[in-house]
Amino acid sequence: MKIFLDTANVVEIRAAAQLGLVDGVTTNPSLIAKEGTTFKERIKEICSVVSGDVSAETIATDWEGMVREGRELATWAPNVVVKAPCTPDGLRATRVLAEAGIKVNVTLIFSATQGLLACKNGAYIISPFVGRLDDIGLDGMELVRDLVQFCEIYDFPTQVLAASIRTPNHVIAAAKAGAHIATMPASVFNTLYRHPLTDNGMSRFLSDWKTLPAYEEAIFPRQTSAPTAR
Ligand code: E4P
C-alpha cells in the first residue's frame, strides 16, 4: 500500500519524506487555503520535494471549466494528478481528461456506485472518504473494500485511495482492505512508527551498553598500529 500525505504543508512533507516513506501527496482547496500561499507555487514546491503523485484539485463546477483547469494543472509538474469531484460534470471532465492522457483523481466519493462510474470513465485514482462516512455513522472502510473488489473483478487500472483517514487504525484497516493508497495527515503518519515499548527498549539497551568500558570501541576500534605505507 502506498502512503500519501494529506497536506499542503511543505515542512511536514519534507520531514516525512526524509524517512523515505512518502509515495505521494494529496491536497484539496481547504488544505491549500490554510497555507496562505499561491496555489501554483505551493503545488510546484510539493512536486519538487516528492517524486510520486501530487493531487491538485480543480475549482470549477462545470465540466468545461474542470477540463480547462485540469489541462493547466497538468503543465505545472510531471507528477501532478488532477482532482475532480464525483459530480456529473466531474465524471464528464474525467473522461475528457483521461482520453487526453491526463491522470485524474476522482474525489469526494461516498458510495460504491460513484466509485464504479469513476473507474468506468478512466479515473487513475478514486478517493473514498472514510472518516467523513464514519462521522455520519456509516462504515467508510466497507466502501474501500467494495471498490477494491470492483477493481479486481473488472480489472480496472484505477487505484483506490483511502482518504479522510483519521487514525492509525484506519491505516491498518485500509491495508487489510487492499487499498492501493492511503492518504493521511502528518499527525497520523507520525503515529505509525512510534511505540512506547520501542522507546523503552532502546533506552534500556543503551544504558546497559554504557556500563561497558569504552563502549564505543566495540564499533569503532581505535587503530593500534600506524597503517603501513605502500
Ligand atoms: C483527500 O484527498 C482529502 O484531501 C482528504 O483525505 C479529506 O480528509 P478530511 O475528511 O479529513 O478533510
Coordinates of N, CA and C and ligand atoms in Angstrom, one line a residue:
M1 N 0.9 -1.2 0.0 CA 0.0 0.0 0.0 C 0.9 1.2 0.0
K2 N 0.6 2.2 -0.9 CA 1.4 3.4 -1.0 C 0.9 4.3 0.2
I3 N 1.8 5.1 0.7 CA 1.4 6.1 1.7 C 1.6 7.5 1.2
F4 N 0.5 8.2 1.2 CA 0.4 9.6 0.8 C 0.2 10.5 2.0
L5 N 0.8 11.7 1.9 CA 0.5 12.7 3.0 C -0.7 13.6 2.5
D6 N -1.6 13.8 3.3 CA -2.8 14.7 3.0 C -2.5 16.0 3.6
T7 N -1.7 16.8 2.9 CA -1.3 18.1 3.5 C -0.7 19.0 2.3
A8 N -0.8 20.3 2.5 CA -0.1 21.2 1.6 C 1.1 21.9 2.3
N9 N 1.4 21.3 3.5 CA 2.5 22.0 4.3 C 3.8 21.3 3.9
V10 N 4.7 22.2 3.4 CA 6.0 21.6 2.9 C 6.9 21.2 4.0
V11 N 6.8 21.8 5.1 CA 7.7 21.4 6.3 C 7.3 20.0 6.7
E12 N 6.0 19.7 6.8 CA 5.5 18.4 7.1 C 5.9 17.3 6.1
I13 N 5.8 17.8 4.8 CA 6.1 16.8 3.7 C 7.6 16.5 3.7
R14 N 8.4 17.5 3.8 CA 9.9 17.3 3.8 C 10.3 16.4 5.0
A15 N 9.7 16.6 6.2 CA 10.1 15.8 7.3 C 9.8 14.3 7.1
A16 N 8.6 14.1 6.6 CA 8.2 12.7 6.4 C 8.9 12.1 5.2
A17 N 9.2 12.9 4.2 CA 9.8 12.3 3.0 C 11.3 11.9 3.4
Q18 N 11.9 12.5 4.4 CA 13.2 12.1 4.8 C 13.3 10.7 5.2
L19 N 12.2 10.1 5.7 CA 12.1 8.7 6.1 C 12.0 7.8 4.9
G20 N 11.8 8.3 3.7 CA 11.7 7.5 2.5 C 10.4 6.8 2.4
L21 N 9.4 7.3 3.1 CA 8.1 6.6 3.2 C 6.9 7.4 2.5
V22 N 7.2 8.5 1.9 CA 6.1 9.3 1.3 C 6.1 9.0 -0.2
D23 N 5.0 8.3 -0.6 CA 4.9 7.9 -2.0 C 4.1 8.9 -2.8
G24 N 3.5 9.9 -2.2 CA 2.8 10.9 -2.9 C 2.1 11.9 -1.9
V25 N 1.4 12.8 -2.4 CA 0.7 13.9 -1.6 C -0.7 14.1 -2.2
T26 N -1.6 14.3 -1.3 CA -2.9 14.8 -1.8 C -3.2 16.2 -1.2
T27 N -3.7 17.1 -2.0 CA -4.1 18.4 -1.4 C -5.6 18.6 -1.8
N28 N -6.2 19.5 -1.1 CA -7.5 19.9 -1.5 C -7.6 21.4 -1.2
P29 N -8.7 22.1 -1.7 CA -8.8 23.6 -1.5 C -8.7 24.0 -0.1
S30 N -9.2 23.2 0.9 CA -9.2 23.6 2.3 C -7.7 23.5 2.8
L31 N -7.0 22.5 2.4 CA -5.6 22.4 2.8 C -4.7 23.5 2.2
I32 N -5.0 23.8 1.0 CA -4.2 24.9 0.3 C -4.5 26.2 1.0
A33 N -5.8 26.5 1.3 CA -6.2 27.7 2.0 C -5.6 28.0 3.3
K34 N -5.2 26.9 4.0 CA -4.6 27.0 5.3 C -3.2 27.5 5.2
E35 N -2.6 27.4 4.0 CA -1.1 27.7 3.9 C -0.8 29.1 3.6
G36 N -1.8 29.9 3.1 CA -1.6 31.3 2.9 C -0.5 31.6 1.8
T37 N -0.5 30.8 0.8 CA 0.4 31.0 -0.3 C -0.3 30.7 -1.6
T38 N 0.4 31.0 -2.8 CA -0.4 30.8 -4.0 C -0.4 29.3 -4.3
F39 N -1.5 28.9 -4.9 CA -1.8 27.5 -5.3 C -0.7 27.0 -6.2
K40 N -0.4 27.7 -7.2 CA 0.6 27.2 -8.2 C 2.0 27.0 -7.6
E41 N 2.4 28.1 -6.8 CA 3.7 28.0 -6.2 C 3.8 26.8 -5.3
R42 N 2.8 26.6 -4.5 CA 2.8 25.5 -3.5 C 2.8 24.1 -4.2
I43 N 2.0 24.0 -5.2 CA 1.9 22.7 -5.8 C 3.3 22.4 -6.5
K44 N 3.9 23.4 -7.1 CA 5.2 23.2 -7.8 C 6.2 22.8 -6.7
E45 N 6.2 23.5 -5.6 CA 7.1 23.2 -4.5 C 7.0 21.8 -4.0
I46 N 5.7 21.4 -3.8 CA 5.5 20.0 -3.3 C 6.0 19.0 -4.3
C47 N 5.7 19.3 -5.6 CA 6.2 18.4 -6.7 C 7.7 18.3 -6.8
S48 N 8.4 19.3 -6.3 CA 9.8 19.2 -6.3 C 10.4 18.4 -5.1
V49 N 9.6 18.3 -4.1 CA 10.0 17.5 -2.9 C 9.7 16.0 -3.0
V50 N 8.6 15.8 -3.6 CA 8.1 14.4 -3.7 C 8.0 14.0 -5.2
S51 N 8.6 12.8 -5.5 CA 8.6 12.4 -6.9 C 7.3 11.7 -7.3
G52 N 6.6 11.2 -6.3 CA 5.3 10.5 -6.6 C 4.2 11.4 -7.0
D53 N 3.0 10.9 -7.1 CA 1.8 11.6 -7.5 C 1.5 12.7 -6.5
V54 N 1.1 13.9 -7.0 CA 0.7 15.0 -6.2 C -0.7 15.5 -6.7
S55 N -1.7 15.3 -5.9 CA -3.0 15.7 -6.4 C -3.3 17.2 -6.2
A56 N -3.8 17.8 -7.2 CA -4.2 19.2 -7.1 C -5.6 19.3 -7.7
E57 N -6.4 20.0 -6.9 CA -7.9 20.0 -7.2 C -8.4 21.1 -8.1
T58 N -9.2 20.8 -9.0 CA -9.9 21.8 -9.8 C -11.0 22.5 -9.0
I59 N -11.3 23.8 -9.3 CA -12.2 24.6 -8.5 C -13.5 24.8 -9.3
A60 N -13.5 24.7 -10.6 CA -14.7 24.9 -11.4 C -15.7 23.9 -11.1
T61 N -17.0 24.2 -11.3 CA -18.1 23.3 -11.0 C -18.7 22.8 -12.3
D62 N -18.3 23.3 -13.5 CA -18.8 22.8 -14.8 C -17.7 22.0 -15.5
W63 N -18.1 21.1 -16.3 CA -17.0 20.2 -16.9 C -16.0 20.9 -17.8
E64 N -16.5 21.9 -18.5 CA -15.6 22.6 -19.4 C -14.5 23.3 -18.5
G65 N -15.0 23.9 -17.5 CA -14.0 24.6 -16.6 C -13.1 23.6 -15.9
M66 N -13.6 22.5 -15.5 CA -12.7 21.5 -14.9 C -11.6 21.0 -15.9
V67 N -12.1 20.8 -17.2 CA -11.1 20.3 -18.2 C -10.1 21.4 -18.4
R68 N -10.5 22.7 -18.5 CA -9.6 23.8 -18.7 C -8.6 23.9 -17.6
E69 N -9.1 23.8 -16.4 CA -8.2 23.9 -15.2 C -7.3 22.6 -15.1
G70 N -7.9 21.5 -15.4 CA -7.1 20.2 -15.4 C -5.9 20.3 -16.4
R71 N -6.2 20.8 -17.6 CA -5.1 20.9 -18.6 C -4.0 21.8 -18.1
E72 N -4.4 22.9 -17.4 CA -3.4 23.8 -16.9 C -2.6 23.2 -15.7
L73 N -3.3 22.6 -14.8 CA -2.7 22.0 -13.6 C -1.6 20.9 -14.1
A74 N -2.0 20.2 -15.1 CA -1.1 19.1 -15.6 C 0.2 19.7 -16.2
T75 N 0.2 21.0 -16.5 CA 1.5 21.5 -17.0 C 2.4 22.0 -15.9
W76 N 1.9 22.0 -14.6 CA 2.8 22.6 -13.6 C 3.9 21.7 -13.2
A77 N 3.7 20.4 -13.3 CA 4.8 19.4 -13.0 C 4.4 18.1 -13.6
P78 N 5.4 17.2 -13.9 CA 5.0 15.9 -14.5 C 4.3 15.0 -13.5
N79 N 4.4 15.3 -12.2 CA 3.8 14.3 -11.3 C 2.4 14.9 -10.7
V80 N 1.9 15.9 -11.4 CA 0.6 16.4 -10.9 C -0.5 15.5 -11.4
V81 N -1.4 15.1 -10.4 CA -2.6 14.4 -10.8 C -3.8 15.4 -10.5
V82 N -4.7 15.5 -11.5 CA -5.8 16.4 -11.4 C -6.9 15.8 -10.6
K83 N -7.4 16.6 -9.6 CA -8.5 16.1 -8.8 C -9.8 16.7 -9.4
A84 N -10.8 15.9 -9.5 CA -12.1 16.4 -10.0 C -13.1 15.7 -9.0
P85 N -14.2 16.4 -8.7 CA -15.2 15.9 -7.7 C -16.1 14.9 -8.4
C86 N -16.7 14.0 -7.7 CA -17.6 13.0 -8.2 C -19.0 13.5 -8.4
T87 N -19.1 14.5 -9.3 CA -20.4 15.0 -9.8 C -20.5 14.6 -11.2
P88 N -21.7 14.9 -11.8 CA -21.9 14.6 -13.2 C -20.8 15.3 -14.1
D89 N -20.6 16.6 -13.8 CA -19.6 17.4 -14.5 C -18.2 16.8 -14.3
G90 N -18.0 16.4 -13.0 CA -16.6 15.9 -12.7 C -16.4 14.6 -13.4
L91 N -17.4 13.7 -13.5 CA -17.2 12.5 -14.3 C -17.0 12.7 -15.7
R92 N -17.7 13.7 -16.3 CA -17.6 14.0 -17.7 C -16.2 14.6 -18.0
A93 N -15.7 15.5 -17.1 CA -14.4 16.0 -17.2 C -13.3 14.9 -17.1
T94 N -13.6 14.0 -16.2 CA -12.6 12.8 -16.0 C -12.4 12.1 -17.3
R95 N -13.5 11.8 -18.0 CA -13.5 11.1 -19.3 C -12.6 11.9 -20.3
V96 N -12.9 13.2 -20.4 CA -12.2 14.0 -21.4 C -10.7 14.1 -21.0
L97 N -10.4 14.3 -19.8 CA -9.0 14.5 -19.3 C -8.3 13.1 -19.5
A98 N -8.9 12.0 -19.1 CA -8.3 10.7 -19.2 C -8.0 10.4 -20.7
E99 N -8.9 10.8 -21.6 CA -8.7 10.5 -23.0 C -7.6 11.4 -23.5
A100 N -7.3 12.5 -22.9 CA -6.2 13.3 -23.3 C -4.9 12.9 -22.6
G101 N -4.9 11.8 -21.9 CA -3.7 11.3 -21.2 C -3.4 12.0 -19.9
I102 N -4.3 12.7 -19.3 CA -4.1 13.4 -18.0 C -4.7 12.5 -16.9
K103 N -3.9 12.3 -15.9 CA -4.3 11.5 -14.8 C -5.3 12.2 -13.9
V104 N -6.4 11.5 -13.5 CA -7.4 12.2 -12.7 C -7.7 11.3 -11.5
N105 N -7.7 12.1 -10.4 CA -8.1 11.5 -9.1 C -9.6 12.0 -8.8
V106 N -10.5 11.1 -8.9 CA -11.9 11.5 -8.7 C -12.1 11.4 -7.1
T107 N -12.5 12.6 -6.6 CA -12.5 12.8 -5.2 C -14.0 13.0 -4.7
L108 N -14.1 13.0 -3.4 CA -15.4 13.1 -2.7 C -16.3 12.0 -3.1
I109 N -15.8 10.8 -3.0 CA -16.6 9.6 -3.3 C -17.1 9.0 -2.0
F110 N -18.4 8.8 -2.0 CA -19.1 8.4 -0.8 C -20.0 7.1 -1.0
S111 N -20.0 6.6 -2.2 CA -20.8 5.4 -2.5 C -20.1 4.6 -3.5
A112 N -20.5 3.3 -3.5 CA -19.8 2.3 -4.4 C -20.2 2.6 -5.8
T113 N -21.4 3.1 -6.0 CA -21.8 3.4 -7.4 C -21.0 4.6 -8.0
Q114 N -20.7 5.6 -7.1 CA -19.9 6.7 -7.6 C -18.5 6.2 -8.0
G115 N -18.0 5.3 -7.1 CA -16.6 4.8 -7.4 C -16.6 4.0 -8.7
L116 N -17.7 3.2 -8.9 CA -17.8 2.4 -10.2 C -17.8 3.2 -11.4
L117 N -18.6 4.3 -11.3 CA -18.7 5.2 -12.5 C -17.4 5.9 -12.8
A118 N -16.7 6.3 -11.7 CA -15.4 7.0 -11.9 C -14.4 6.0 -12.5
C119 N -14.4 4.8 -12.1 CA -13.5 3.8 -12.7 C -13.8 3.6 -14.2
K120 N -15.1 3.5 -14.5 CA -15.5 3.3 -15.9 C -15.1 4.5 -16.8
N121 N -15.0 5.7 -16.2 CA -14.7 6.9 -17.0 C -13.2 7.1 -17.0
G122 N -12.4 6.2 -16.5 CA -10.9 6.3 -16.7 C -10.2 6.9 -15.6
A123 N -10.8 7.0 -14.4 CA -10.1 7.6 -13.3 C -8.8 6.8 -13.0
Y124 N -7.7 7.6 -12.7 CA -6.4 7.0 -12.4 C -6.4 6.6 -10.9
I125 N -7.1 7.4 -10.1 CA -7.3 7.2 -8.7 C -8.8 7.5 -8.3
I126 N -9.3 6.8 -7.4 CA -10.6 7.2 -6.8 C -10.4 7.3 -5.3
S127 N -11.1 8.3 -4.8 CA -10.9 8.7 -3.4 C -12.1 8.6 -2.5
P128 N -12.4 7.4 -2.0 CA -13.5 7.3 -1.0 C -13.1 7.9 0.3
F129 N -13.9 8.7 0.9 CA -13.7 9.5 2.1 C -14.1 8.7 3.4
V130 N -13.2 7.9 3.9 CA -13.5 7.0 5.0 C -14.0 7.8 6.3
G131 N -13.2 8.7 6.8 CA -13.6 9.4 8.0 C -14.9 10.1 8.0
R132 N -15.2 10.8 6.8 CA -16.4 11.5 6.7 C -17.6 10.6 6.7
L133 N -17.5 9.4 6.2 CA -18.6 8.4 6.3 C -18.7 7.9 7.7
D134 N -17.6 7.6 8.3 CA -17.7 7.2 9.8 C -18.3 8.3 10.6
D135 N -18.0 9.5 10.3 CA -18.6 10.7 11.1 C -20.2 10.6 11.1
I136 N -20.7 10.1 10.0 CA -22.2 10.1 9.9 C -22.8 8.7 10.2
G137 N -21.9 7.9 10.9 CA -22.4 6.6 11.4 C -22.4 5.5 10.4
L138 N -21.7 5.7 9.2 CA -21.6 4.6 8.3 C -20.2 4.0 8.4
D139 N -20.0 2.9 7.6 CA -18.7 2.2 7.7 C -17.9 2.6 6.4
G140 N -17.0 3.6 6.6 CA -16.2 4.1 5.5 C -15.3 3.0 4.8
M141 N -14.8 2.1 5.7 CA -13.9 1.1 5.2 C -14.6 0.0 4.3
E142 N -15.9 -0.1 4.6 CA -16.7 -1.0 3.8 C -16.7 -0.6 2.3
L143 N -16.8 0.7 2.1 CA -16.7 1.3 0.8 C -15.4 1.0 0.1
V144 N -14.3 1.2 0.9 CA -13.0 0.9 0.3 C -12.9 -0.6 -0.1
R145 N -13.4 -1.5 0.7 CA -13.4 -2.9 0.4 C -14.2 -3.2 -0.9
D146 N -15.4 -2.5 -1.0 CA -16.2 -2.7 -2.2 C -15.5 -2.2 -3.5
L147 N -14.8 -1.1 -3.4 CA -14.2 -0.5 -4.6 C -13.0 -1.3 -5.0
V148 N -12.2 -1.8 -4.0 CA -11.1 -2.7 -4.3 C -11.6 -3.9 -5.0
Q149 N -12.7 -4.4 -4.6 CA -13.3 -5.6 -5.2 C -13.7 -5.3 -6.7
F150 N -14.3 -4.2 -6.9 CA -14.7 -3.8 -8.3 C -13.5 -3.8 -9.2
C151 N -12.4 -3.2 -8.7 CA -11.2 -3.0 -9.5 C -10.6 -4.4 -9.8
E152 N -10.7 -5.3 -8.8 CA -10.2 -6.7 -9.1 C -11.1 -7.4 -10.1
I153 N -12.4 -7.4 -9.9 CA -13.3 -8.1 -10.7 C -13.2 -7.7 -12.2
Y154 N -13.2 -6.4 -12.4 CA -13.2 -5.8 -13.7 C -11.9 -5.4 -14.3
D155 N -10.8 -5.7 -13.5 CA -9.5 -5.4 -13.9 C -9.3 -3.9 -14.3
F156 N -10.0 -3.0 -13.5 CA -9.8 -1.6 -13.7 C -8.3 -1.2 -13.3
P157 N -7.7 -0.4 -14.1 CA -6.3 0.0 -13.7 C -6.4 1.1 -12.6
T158 N -7.6 1.5 -12.2 CA -7.7 2.6 -11.2 C -7.2 2.1 -9.8
Q159 N -6.6 3.1 -9.1 CA -6.1 2.8 -7.8 C -7.1 3.4 -6.7
V160 N -7.4 2.6 -5.7 CA -8.3 3.0 -4.7 C -7.5 3.7 -3.6
L161 N -7.8 4.9 -3.3 CA -7.1 5.7 -2.3 C -8.0 5.9 -1.1
A162 N -7.7 5.3 0.0 CA -8.5 5.6 1.2 C -8.2 7.0 1.7
A163 N -9.2 7.8 1.6 CA -9.0 9.3 2.0 C -9.7 9.5 3.3
S164 N -9.5 10.7 3.8 CA -10.1 11.2 5.1 C -9.8 10.2 6.2
I165 N -8.5 9.8 6.3 CA -8.1 8.9 7.3 C -7.8 9.7 8.6
R166 N -8.3 9.2 9.7 CA -8.2 10.0 10.9 C -7.3 9.3 12.0
T167 N -7.1 8.0 11.9 CA -6.4 7.3 13.0 C -5.5 6.2 12.4
P168 N -4.5 5.7 13.2 CA -3.7 4.6 12.7 C -4.5 3.4 12.4
N169 N -5.6 3.2 13.2 CA -6.5 2.0 12.9 C -7.1 2.1 11.5
H170 N -7.4 3.3 11.0 CA -7.9 3.5 9.7 C -6.8 3.0 8.7
V171 N -5.5 3.3 9.0 CA -4.4 2.8 8.1 C -4.3 1.3 8.0
I172 N -4.4 0.7 9.2 CA -4.4 -0.8 9.2 C -5.6 -1.4 8.5
A173 N -6.7 -0.8 8.7 CA -7.9 -1.3 8.0 C -7.8 -1.1 6.5
A174 N -7.3 0.0 6.1 CA -7.1 0.3 4.7 C -6.2 -0.8 4.0
A175 N -5.1 -1.1 4.8 CA -4.1 -2.1 4.3 C -4.8 -3.4 4.2
K176 N -5.6 -3.8 5.2 CA -6.3 -5.1 5.2 C -7.3 -5.1 4.1
A177 N -7.9 -4.0 3.7 CA -9.0 -3.9 2.7 C -8.3 -4.0 1.3
G178 N -7.0 -3.9 1.2 CA -6.3 -3.9 -0.1 C -6.3 -2.6 -0.8
A179 N -6.5 -1.5 -0.1 CA -6.4 -0.2 -0.7 C -5.0 0.0 -1.3
H180 N -5.0 0.6 -2.5 CA -3.7 0.7 -3.2 C -2.9 1.9 -2.5
I181 N -3.7 2.8 -2.0 CA -3.1 4.0 -1.4 C -3.9 4.4 -0.1
A182 N -3.2 4.9 0.9 CA -3.9 5.6 2.0 C -3.3 7.0 2.1
T183 N -4.1 8.0 2.2 CA -3.6 9.3 2.4 C -4.0 9.8 3.8
M184 N -3.0 10.4 4.5 CA -3.3 10.8 5.9 C -2.6 12.1 6.2
P185 N -3.1 12.8 7.3 CA -2.4 13.9 7.8 C -1.1 13.5 8.4
A186 N -0.1 14.5 8.5 CA 1.2 14.2 9.1 C 1.0 13.7 10.6
S187 N 0.0 14.2 11.2 CA -0.3 13.8 12.6 C -0.5 12.3 12.7
V188 N -1.2 11.7 11.7 CA -1.5 10.3 11.7 C -0.2 9.5 11.3
F189 N 0.4 10.0 10.2 CA 1.7 9.4 9.7 C 2.7 9.2 10.9
N190 N 2.8 10.3 11.7 CA 3.8 10.2 12.7 C 3.5 9.3 13.9
T191 N 2.3 8.8 13.9 CA 2.0 7.8 14.9 C 2.3 6.4 14.4
L192 N 2.6 6.2 13.1 CA 2.7 4.9 12.5 C 4.0 4.2 13.0
Y193 N 5.0 4.9 13.2 CA 6.3 4.3 13.5 C 6.6 4.4 15.0
R194 N 5.8 5.0 15.8 CA 6.1 5.2 17.2 C 5.5 4.1 18.1
H195 N 6.3 3.6 19.1 CA 5.7 2.7 20.1 C 6.5 2.9 21.4
P196 N 5.8 3.0 22.5 CA 6.5 3.3 23.8 C 7.4 2.1 24.1
L197 N 7.1 0.9 23.7 CA 8.0 -0.2 24.1 C 9.3 -0.1 23.2
T198 N 9.2 0.4 22.0 CA 10.4 0.6 21.2 C 11.3 1.6 21.9
D199 N 10.7 2.7 22.4 CA 11.5 3.8 23.1 C 12.1 3.2 24.4
N200 N 11.3 2.5 25.2 CA 11.8 1.9 26.4 C 12.9 0.9 26.1
G201 N 12.7 0.1 25.1 CA 13.7 -0.9 24.8 C 15.0 -0.3 24.4
M202 N 14.9 0.8 23.6 CA 16.1 1.5 23.2 C 16.9 2.1 24.4
S203 N 16.1 2.7 25.3 CA 16.9 3.4 26.4 C 17.5 2.3 27.3
R204 N 16.8 1.1 27.5 CA 17.4 0.1 28.3 C 18.7 -0.5 27.6
F205 N 18.6 -0.8 26.3 CA 19.8 -1.3 25.6 C 20.9 -0.3 25.8
L206 N 20.6 1.0 25.6 CA 21.7 2.0 25.6 C 22.3 2.1 27.0
S207 N 21.5 2.1 28.0 CA 22.1 2.3 29.3 C 22.9 1.1 29.7
D208 N 22.4 -0.1 29.4 CA 23.2 -1.3 29.7 C 24.5 -1.3 28.9
W209 N 24.5 -0.9 27.7 CA 25.7 -0.9 26.9 C 26.7 0.1 27.4
K210 N 26.2 1.2 28.0 CA 27.1 2.2 28.5 C 27.9 1.7 29.8
T211 N 27.4 0.6 30.4 CA 28.1 0.1 31.5 C 29.4 -0.6 31.1
L212 N 29.6 -0.9 29.8 CA 30.9 -1.5 29.3 C 31.9 -0.4 29.3
P213 N 33.2 -0.7 29.6 CA 34.2 0.3 29.5 C 34.4 0.5 28.0
A214 N 34.7 1.8 27.7 CA 35.0 2.2 26.3 C 34.0 1.5 25.3
Y215 N 32.7 1.7 25.6 CA 31.7 1.0 24.8 C 31.8 1.4 23.3
E216 N 32.2 2.6 23.0 CA 32.3 3.0 21.6 C 33.3 2.1 20.8
E217 N 34.3 1.7 21.5 CA 35.4 0.9 20.8 C 34.9 -0.4 20.2
A218 N 33.8 -0.9 20.7 CA 33.2 -2.1 20.2 C 32.8 -1.9 18.7
I219 N 32.4 -0.7 18.4 CA 32.0 -0.4 17.0 C 33.1 0.3 16.2
F220 N 33.8 1.2 16.9 CA 34.8 2.0 16.1 C 36.2 1.7 16.8
P221 N 36.7 0.5 16.7 CA 38.0 0.3 17.4 C 39.1 1.2 16.9
R222 N 39.9 1.7 17.9 CA 41.0 2.6 17.6 C 42.1 1.8 16.9
Q223 N 42.8 2.4 16.0 CA 43.9 1.7 15.3 C 45.0 1.6 16.3
T224 N 45.6 0.3 16.4 CA 46.6 0.1 17.4 C 48.0 0.5 16.8
S225 N 48.2 0.2 15.5 CA 49.5 0.5 14.8 C 49.2 1.3 13.6
A226 N 50.2 2.1 13.2 CA 50.0 3.0 12.1 C 49.9 2.2 10.8
P227 N 49.0 2.5 9.9 CA 49.0 1.7 8.6 C 50.3 1.9 7.9
T228 N 50.7 0.7 7.3 CA 52.0 0.8 6.5 C 51.8 1.4 5.2
A229 N 52.8 2.3 4.8 CA 52.6 3.0 3.5 C 53.0 2.0 2.4
R230 N 52.3 2.1 1.3 CA 52.6 1.2 0.1 C 53.1 2.1 -1.0
Ligands
E4P1 C1 -8.3 13.5 0.2 O1 -7.7 13.7 -0.9 C2 -8.8 14.6 1.0 O2 -7.9 15.7 0.9 C3 -8.9 14.3 2.5 O3 -8.5 13.0 2.8 C4 -10.0 14.8 3.2 O4 -10.0 14.5 4.6 P1 -10.8 15.2 5.7 O5 -12.2 14.5 5.7 O6 -10.1 14.9 7.0 O7 -10.9 16.6 5.4

